Every structure is written in C-alpha cells, then in structure tokens.
PDB file of C-alpha atoms in Angstrom:
ATOM      1  CA  MET A 139      23.059 166.701  28.840  1.00  0.00           C
ATOM      2  CA  ARG A 140      23.505 163.068  30.073  1.00  0.00           C
ATOM      3  CA  ASN A 141      22.928 162.682  33.776  1.00  0.00           C
ATOM      4  CA  VAL A 142      22.844 165.273  36.367  1.00  0.00           C
ATOM      5  CA  ASP A 143      23.734 163.975  40.410  1.00  0.00           C
ATOM      6  CA  VAL A 144      24.051 166.352  43.575  1.00  0.00           C
ATOM      7  CA  LEU A 145      27.817 165.950  45.026  1.00  0.00           C
ATOM      8  CA  VAL A 146      27.201 168.097  48.597  1.00  0.00           C
ATOM      9  CA  VAL A 147      24.859 170.961  49.574  1.00  0.00           C
ATOM     10  CA  TYR A 148      26.876 173.793  52.042  1.00  0.00           C
ATOM     11  CA  LEU A 149      24.634 175.402  54.279  1.00  0.00           C
ATOM     12  CA  GLY A 150      25.146 178.468  56.077  1.00  0.00           C
ATOM     13  CA  LEU A 151      22.510 179.661  58.700  1.00  0.00           C
ATOM     14  CA  GLU A 152      22.487 183.164  60.216  1.00  0.00           C
ATOM     15  CA  PRO A 153      20.142 185.625  62.536  1.00  0.00           C
ATOM     16  CA  VAL A 154      18.250 188.247  60.480  1.00  0.00           C
ATOM     17  CA  PRO A 155      19.159 191.689  61.854  1.00  0.00           C
ATOM     18  CA  PHE A 156      15.994 193.120  63.769  1.00  0.00           C
ATOM     19  CA  HIS A 157      13.863 190.487  63.059  1.00  0.00           C
ATOM     20  CA  LYS A 158      13.431 187.714  65.871  1.00  0.00           C
ATOM     21  CA  GLY A 159      13.513 184.167  65.753  1.00  0.00           C
ATOM     22  CA  PHE A 160      13.985 184.693  62.048  1.00  0.00           C
ATOM     23  CA  TYR A 161      17.007 183.094  60.017  1.00  0.00           C
ATOM     24  CA  SER A 162      18.850 183.323  57.024  1.00  0.00           C
ATOM     25  CA  VAL A 163      19.861 179.530  55.214  1.00  0.00           C
ATOM     26  CA  ASP A 164      22.559 179.960  52.475  1.00  0.00           C
ATOM     27  CA  MET A 165      22.347 177.001  50.351  1.00  0.00           C
ATOM     28  CA  THR A 166      25.267 175.823  47.662  1.00  0.00           C
ATOM     29  CA  PHE A 167      24.730 173.085  45.562  1.00  0.00           C
ATOM     30  CA  PHE A 168      27.430 171.250  43.651  1.00  0.00           C
ATOM     31  CA  PHE A 169      26.455 169.208  40.954  1.00  0.00           C
ATOM     32  CA  GLU A 170      28.198 167.142  38.673  1.00  0.00           C
ATOM     33  CA  VAL A 171      27.003 167.198  35.139  1.00  0.00           C
ATOM     34  CA  THR A 172      27.789 164.523  32.418  1.00  0.00           C
ATOM     35  CA  LEU A 173      27.298 165.870  28.953  1.00  0.00           C
ATOM     36  CA  ASP A 174      27.786 164.220  25.266  1.00  0.00           C
ATOM     37  CA  VAL A 175      29.978 166.444  23.341  1.00  0.00           C
ATOM     38  CA  PHE A 176      30.160 166.254  19.490  1.00  0.00           C
ATOM     39  CA  GLN A 177      33.320 167.553  18.293  1.00  0.00           C
ATOM     40  CA  THR A 178      33.008 166.825  14.747  1.00  0.00           C
ATOM     41  CA  PRO A 179      29.535 166.450  13.007  1.00  0.00           C
ATOM     42  CA  ALA A 180      30.687 162.694  11.950  1.00  0.00           C
ATOM     43  CA  ALA A 181      32.135 161.454  14.742  1.00  0.00           C
ATOM     44  CA  PRO A 182      29.995 159.802  17.694  1.00  0.00           C
ATOM     45  CA  PRO A 183      29.885 162.086  20.779  1.00  0.00           C
ATOM     46  CA  VAL A 184      32.419 162.095  23.624  1.00  0.00           C
ATOM     47  CA  THR A 185      31.229 161.904  27.242  1.00  0.00           C
ATOM     48  CA  ILE A 186      32.866 164.650  29.699  1.00  0.00           C
ATOM     49  CA  SER A 187      32.019 165.386  33.273  1.00  0.00           C
ATOM     50  CA  GLY A 188      31.949 168.758  35.025  1.00  0.00           C
ATOM     51  CA  LEU A 189      31.029 170.743  38.075  1.00  0.00           C
ATOM     52  CA  SER A 190      27.989 172.997  38.119  1.00  0.00           C
ATOM     53  CA  VAL A 191      27.451 175.516  41.012  1.00  0.00           C
ATOM     54  CA  PHE A 192      24.389 177.312  42.024  1.00  0.00           C
ATOM     55  CA  SER A 193      23.774 179.407  45.180  1.00  0.00           C
ATOM     56  CA  LYS A 194      19.754 180.079  46.901  1.00  0.00           C
ATOM     57  CA  ASN A 195      18.963 181.713  49.830  1.00  0.00           C
ATOM     58  CA  VAL A 196      16.009 181.249  52.437  1.00  0.00           C
ATOM     59  CA  VAL A 197      14.625 182.698  55.516  1.00  0.00           C
ATOM     60  CA  LEU A 198      12.701 180.953  57.838  1.00  0.00           C
ATOM     61  CA  TYR A 199      11.528 181.021  61.323  1.00  0.00           C
ATOM     62  CA  GLY A 200      13.286 179.462  63.986  1.00  0.00           C
ATOM     63  CA  SER A 201      12.298 180.863  67.168  1.00  0.00           C
ATOM     64  CA  GLU A 202      14.486 181.773  69.531  1.00  0.00           C
ATOM     65  CA  GLY A 203      16.595 179.764  72.244  1.00  0.00           C
ATOM     66  CA  ASN A 204      17.558 181.891  75.426  1.00  0.00           C
ATOM     67  CA  VAL A 205      20.115 178.718  77.346  1.00  0.00           C
ATOM     68  CA  LYS A 206      22.959 177.551  77.038  1.00  0.00           C
ATOM     69  CA  VAL A 207      23.522 173.857  75.607  1.00  0.00           C
ATOM     70  CA  PHE A 208      26.220 171.515  77.347  1.00  0.00           C
ATOM     71  CA  SER A 209      27.168 167.938  76.150  1.00  0.00           C
ATOM     72  CA  SER A 210      28.788 165.561  77.081  1.00  0.00           C
ATOM     73  CA  ASP A 211      30.769 165.063  73.429  1.00  0.00           C
ATOM     74  CA  GLY A 212      34.072 166.268  73.020  1.00  0.00           C
ATOM     75  CA  SER A 213      36.670 167.093  75.056  1.00  0.00           C
ATOM     76  CA  LEU A 214      37.555 169.895  78.025  1.00  0.00           C
ATOM     77  CA  ASP A 215      39.116 172.405  74.746  1.00  0.00           C
ATOM     78  CA  GLU A 216      35.274 171.642  72.911  1.00  0.00           C
ATOM     79  CA  LEU A 217      33.386 173.004  75.826  1.00  0.00           C
ATOM     80  CA  GLU A 218      33.257 176.295  75.667  1.00  0.00           C
ATOM     81  CA  GLN A 219      32.073 175.950  71.581  1.00  0.00           C
ATOM     82  CA  ASN A 220      29.614 173.399  72.816  1.00  0.00           C
ATOM     83  CA  SER A 221      27.647 175.755  75.346  1.00  0.00           C
ATOM     84  CA  VAL A 222      26.792 178.201  72.852  1.00  0.00           C
ATOM     85  CA  GLN A 223      24.604 175.621  71.032  1.00  0.00           C
ATOM     86  CA  SER A 224      21.360 178.242  71.003  1.00  0.00           C
ATOM     87  CA  LEU A 225      20.727 178.295  67.089  1.00  0.00           C
ATOM     88  CA  PRO A 226      18.867 176.049  65.469  1.00  0.00           C
ATOM     89  CA  LYS A 227      19.850 173.404  62.756  1.00  0.00           C
ATOM     90  CA  ALA A 228      18.796 173.996  59.094  1.00  0.00           C
ATOM     91  CA  SER A 229      18.499 170.883  56.878  1.00  0.00           C
ATOM     92  CA  VAL A 230      18.173 170.456  52.961  1.00  0.00           C
ATOM     93  CA  GLN A 231      16.366 167.421  51.564  1.00  0.00           C
ATOM     94  CA  VAL A 232      17.410 167.544  47.561  1.00  0.00           C
ATOM     95  CA  ALA A 233      15.217 165.113  45.216  1.00  0.00           C
ATOM     96  CA  GLN A 234      17.295 163.603  42.036  1.00  0.00           C
ATOM     97  CA  PRO A 235      17.804 166.733  39.775  1.00  0.00           C
ATOM     98  CA  VAL A 236      16.289 166.948  36.143  1.00  0.00           C
ATOM     99  CA  GLY A 237      18.908 168.160  33.291  1.00  0.00           C
ATOM    100  CA  LEU A 238      16.815 170.725  30.811  1.00  0.00           C
ATOM    101  CA  SER A 239      19.379 171.939  28.736  1.00  0.00           C
ATOM    102  CA  ALA A 240      22.512 172.797  28.348  1.00  0.00           C
ATOM    103  CA  ARG A 241      24.196 175.664  25.953  1.00  0.00           C
ATOM    104  CA  LEU A 242      27.668 176.238  24.486  1.00  0.00           C
ATOM    105  CA  CYS A 243      29.038 180.080  24.890  1.00  0.00           C
ATOM    106  CA  GLU A 244      32.452 182.005  24.951  1.00  0.00           C
ATOM    107  CA  GLY A 245      33.804 182.152  27.820  1.00  0.00           C
ATOM    108  CA  ARG A 246      35.326 185.527  27.215  1.00  0.00           C
ATOM    109  CA  THR A 247      31.376 186.910  27.138  1.00  0.00           C
ATOM    110  CA  CYS A 248      30.350 184.750  29.731  1.00  0.00           C
ATOM    111  CA  CYS A 249      30.994 185.045  33.748  1.00  0.00           C
ATOM    112  CA  CYS A 250      33.016 182.173  34.699  1.00  0.00           C
ATOM    113  CA  GLU A 251      33.828 182.948  38.083  1.00  0.00           C
ATOM    114  CA  PRO A 252      32.067 180.611  40.694  1.00  0.00           C
ATOM    115  CA  CYS A 253      29.918 182.106  43.082  1.00  0.00           C
ATOM    116  CA  CYS A 254      32.009 180.740  45.953  1.00  0.00           C
ATOM    117  CA  ARG A 255      35.185 178.549  46.683  1.00  0.00           C
ATOM    118  CA  ILE A 256      35.148 175.098  45.453  1.00  0.00           C
ATOM    119  CA  PRO A 257      36.059 172.592  48.512  1.00  0.00           C
ATOM    120  CA  ASP A 258      39.424 170.749  48.175  1.00  0.00           C
ATOM    121  CA  CYS A 259      37.384 167.228  48.456  1.00  0.00           C
ATOM    122  CA  ILE A 260      35.337 168.400  45.310  1.00  0.00           C
ATOM    123  CA  CYS A 261      38.853 169.352  43.360  1.00  0.00           C
ATOM    124  CA  ARG A 262      40.486 166.018  44.161  1.00  0.00           C
ATOM    125  CA  ARG A 263      37.365 164.353  42.665  1.00  0.00           C
ATOM    126  CA  TYR A 264      38.508 165.952  39.182  1.00  0.00           C
ATOM    127  CA  GLY A 265      42.205 165.500  39.611  1.00  0.00           C
ATOM    128  CA  GLY A 266      43.046 169.361  41.040  1.00  0.00           C
ATOM    129  CA  SER A 267      42.155 172.781  41.551  1.00  0.00           C
ATOM    130  CA  PHE A 268      39.801 174.162  38.455  1.00  0.00           C
ATOM    131  CA  CYS A 269      41.023 176.583  36.230  1.00  0.00           C
ATOM    132  CA  MET A 270      39.303 179.898  34.780  1.00  0.00           C
ATOM    133  CA  GLU A 271      41.385 182.097  32.875  1.00  0.00           C
ATOM    134  CA  ASN A 272      41.968 181.900  29.668  1.00  0.00           C
ATOM    135  CA  THR A 273      38.674 179.649  29.064  1.00  0.00           C
ATOM    136  CA  ASP A 274      37.340 179.369  25.139  1.00  0.00           C
ATOM    137  CA  LYS A 275      34.551 177.888  26.108  1.00  0.00           C
ATOM    138  CA  VAL A 276      32.082 177.272  28.680  1.00  0.00           C
ATOM    139  CA  VAL A 277      28.779 175.203  28.995  1.00  0.00           C
ATOM    140  CA  TYR A 278      25.761 176.912  30.510  1.00  0.00           C
ATOM    141  CA  ALA A 279      23.187 174.136  32.469  1.00  0.00           C
ATOM    142  CA  THR A 280      19.695 174.867  33.233  1.00  0.00           C
ATOM    143  CA  ILE A 281      18.710 172.015  36.096  1.00  0.00           C
ATOM    144  CA  GLY A 282      15.413 171.264  38.033  1.00  0.00           C
ATOM    145  CA  ILE A 283      15.795 170.768  41.409  1.00  0.00           C
ATOM    146  CA  PHE A 284      12.910 170.131  44.487  1.00  0.00           C
ATOM    147  CA  THR A 285      14.098 170.941  47.408  1.00  0.00           C
ATOM    148  CA  ILE A 286      12.608 170.918  51.240  1.00  0.00           C
ATOM    149  CA  VAL A 287      14.481 173.264  53.347  1.00  0.00           C
ATOM    150  CA  GLN A 288      13.845 172.650  57.290  1.00  0.00           C
ATOM    151  CA  ILE A 289      15.089 174.830  60.607  1.00  0.00           C
ATOM    152  CA  GLU A 290      15.019 172.317  63.754  1.00  0.00           C
ATOM    153  CA  ARG A 291      15.203 173.415  66.823  1.00  0.00           C
ATOM    154  CA  ASN A 292      15.157 170.677  70.317  1.00  0.00           C
ATOM    155  CA  VAL A 293      12.244 171.623  72.361  1.00  0.00           C
ATOM    156  CA  GLN A 294      10.974 170.170  75.437  1.00  0.00           C
ATOM    157  CA  MET A 295       7.773 168.109  75.471  1.00  0.00           C
ATOM    158  CA  MET A 296       5.762 166.285  78.246  1.00  0.00           C
ATOM    159  CA  ILE A 297       4.802 162.517  77.257  1.00  0.00           C
ATOM    160  CA  PRO A 298       3.460 160.158  79.993  1.00  0.00           C
ATOM    161  CA  ALA A 299       4.830 156.892  80.689  1.00  0.00           C
ATOM    162  CA  TYR A 300       3.571 153.815  81.838  1.00  0.00           C
ATOM    163  CA  ASP A 301       5.170 150.872  83.771  1.00  0.00           C
ATOM    164  CA  PHE A 302       5.234 147.884  81.894  1.00  0.00           C
ATOM    165  CA  CYS A 303       2.912 144.976  82.624  1.00  0.00           C
ATOM    166  CA  ILE A 304       3.532 141.062  82.293  1.00  0.00           C
ATOM    167  CA  PRO A 305       0.543 139.251  80.729  1.00  0.00           C
ATOM    168  CA  GLU A 306      -0.826 137.094  82.898  1.00  0.00           C
ATOM    169  CA  LYS A 307      -3.427 135.005  80.791  1.00  0.00           C
ATOM    170  CA  GLU A 308      -2.790 133.155  77.497  1.00  0.00           C
ATOM    171  CA  CYS A 309      -5.033 134.374  74.311  1.00  0.00           C
ATOM    172  CA  ILE A 310      -7.413 131.618  73.277  1.00  0.00           C
ATOM    173  CA  THR A 311      -8.924 132.186  70.388  1.00  0.00           C
ATOM    174  CA  SER A 312     -13.219 131.739  70.319  1.00  0.00           C
ATOM    175  CA  SER A 313     -13.064 129.508  66.961  1.00  0.00           C
ATOM    176  CA  ASP A 314     -11.425 127.376  65.033  1.00  0.00           C
ATOM    177  CA  ASN A 315     -13.255 128.001  62.309  1.00  0.00           C
ATOM    178  CA  PRO A 316     -11.292 129.783  59.640  1.00  0.00           C
ATOM    179  CA  CYS A 317     -14.888 131.271  57.704  1.00  0.00           C
ATOM    180  CA  GLU A 318     -15.758 132.549  60.838  1.00  0.00           C
ATOM    181  CA  LEU A 319     -12.595 134.341  61.603  1.00  0.00           C
ATOM    182  CA  PHE A 320     -12.843 135.560  58.225  1.00  0.00           C
ATOM    183  CA  SER A 321     -16.783 137.169  58.120  1.00  0.00           C
ATOM    184  CA  ARG A 322     -15.278 139.365  60.696  1.00  0.00           C
ATOM    185  CA  ILE A 323     -13.052 141.255  58.568  1.00  0.00           C
ATOM    186  CA  ASP A 324     -14.335 144.317  57.331  1.00  0.00           C
ATOM    187  CA  PHE A 325     -14.100 144.359  53.038  1.00  0.00           C
ATOM    188  CA  PRO A 326     -11.303 146.801  52.044  1.00  0.00           C
ATOM    189  CA  THR A 327     -13.033 149.117  49.670  1.00  0.00           C
ATOM    190  CA  ASN A 328     -10.222 151.835  49.674  1.00  0.00           C
ATOM    191  CA  GLU A 329      -8.170 148.856  48.550  1.00  0.00           C
ATOM    192  CA  PHE A 330      -9.986 149.129  45.167  1.00  0.00           C
ATOM    193  CA  PHE A 331      -9.915 153.338  44.740  1.00  0.00           C
ATOM    194  CA  PRO A 332      -7.043 154.828  44.243  1.00  0.00           C
ATOM    195  CA  PRO A 333      -6.145 157.962  46.246  1.00  0.00           C
ATOM    196  CA  LYS A 334      -6.733 161.420  45.778  1.00  0.00           C
ATOM    197  CA  VAL A 335      -3.977 163.580  45.787  1.00  0.00           C
ATOM    198  CA  THR A 336      -5.766 165.533  49.026  1.00  0.00           C
ATOM    199  CA  ASP A 337      -5.592 162.212  50.383  1.00  0.00           C
ATOM    200  CA  VAL A 338      -1.993 161.266  50.024  1.00  0.00           C
ATOM    201  CA  TYR A 339      -0.280 164.698  50.414  1.00  0.00           C
ATOM    202  CA  GLY A 340      -3.271 166.535  52.733  1.00  0.00           C
ATOM    203  CA  ASP A 341      -3.940 170.405  52.792  1.00  0.00           C
ATOM    204  CA  ASP A 342      -0.708 172.387  53.141  1.00  0.00           C
ATOM    205  CA  HIS A 343      -1.404 174.141  56.210  1.00  0.00           C
ATOM    206  CA  GLY A 344       2.268 175.899  56.659  1.00  0.00           C
ATOM    207  CA  CYS A 345       4.244 173.023  58.042  1.00  0.00           C
ATOM    208  CA  GLY A 346       7.124 175.472  59.202  1.00  0.00           C
ATOM    209  CA  CYS A 347       9.256 174.026  56.381  1.00  0.00           C
ATOM    210  CA  HIS A 348       9.945 175.520  52.751  1.00  0.00           C
ATOM    211  CA  LYS A 349       8.852 173.564  49.505  1.00  0.00           C
ATOM    212  CA  HIS A 350      10.974 174.859  46.835  1.00  0.00           C
ATOM    213  CA  LYS A 351      10.934 174.262  43.089  1.00  0.00           C
ATOM    214  CA  GLU A 352      13.898 175.387  41.089  1.00  0.00           C
ATOM    215  CA  CYS A 353      14.995 176.001  37.446  1.00  0.00           C
TER     216      CYS A 353
END
C-alpha cells in the first residue's frame, strides 16, 4: 500500500427512539487507496488506485430543540423545509489516514458488495460505475483513522456589550532607555521547558465530542 486519502464522508443523523436528546450518527467513509501491484516477480510494480468504503455508527447526546427556525435563506418554496430545522448538526473531523496493510484474496470467497451505494461523483472519478460481478480478485485494505465526531446545536447566550470609546490622550512612554524597558520583562522560564501532554491537551473531562481511533 503506497498511500491512502479520504475522498468524502457522508453523514446521516437520526434521533434514537425512546432516548430523548440522543442521536445516531451514521458515517460512511470513502477512501482512495493507492497500491503497488507486482504482476511478475522480476518486473517492477504497477501503481493502481481503488476505492475502499467503511461505515461507522456512534450515538451522541445533542439535547432537544422544541422550536421552529425560520431563515431568510432560500426561496418561498423552501420555506416549509427551512421551518423544521430542529435537529442538531453532525460533523466529523478526519486526520490523514494510515495505510496499515493490504491483502489480496479471491473474489469468489470474499464479500465484494459495497455496504452502500457509491455516489455518482465518486464513480466519475474512476471513469464510470463499479462492476462487482465476476470479480476474480479483490484487495482488503486495513486503514487506521483518527476521527472526532461532534453534534452541534445553536444556543442562546447573553454576552455583555459596551459602547465604543475614543482615546482622548496620547500614550507617552515613561523612558527612552531600552535597557530599562527590557528589565521590566519577566524571564520566559516556560520557553526553556517543553510542555507536558497534560499542559497541551488538558484533562479529558468530557467535551461533548467523540474521540475515536479505528483500525
């Protein structure tokens, strides 16, 4: 396996029955996998690209929305659709995937059917539709991915606002001596000591997101 890239991730959001405020996030990952194929032992490898599909489901808490939201975006025909935006928004962040291994097997003994319909935009990327019938050989790819899945909802917040002010006096430095100015700067002790992992990421007390490591 030479390289792995994420083409697109499709997300579906559905409320969980009998669990108010919880939502099921269905994710379908489409990966482009680049392989070096050795046709004969003495010949150099041939580079080919293929499609790999993976599905994942997580359940997250997204609270409840009991109001209808109307927006100025869209036409009058879309007004009814825009008025039922009570569901939260699901998003996923995907780091650069890691290609771990690739295994060649016989197509007759493996399940070659994709787990979902491949979108037309991805089919056009590879020159047409994918043919799953009469497949002699398929490649199983093991891919490691790091993802953060989040559910977002608009909330109302009270933030104090203050009127702008215009400075009336010019700021005058107390001294022109650069050494005196430098003497007032604290010594940067932290710059000489690398931060610990807790200093960078902090303690994980739950932030409403799902940090996932998948292989």
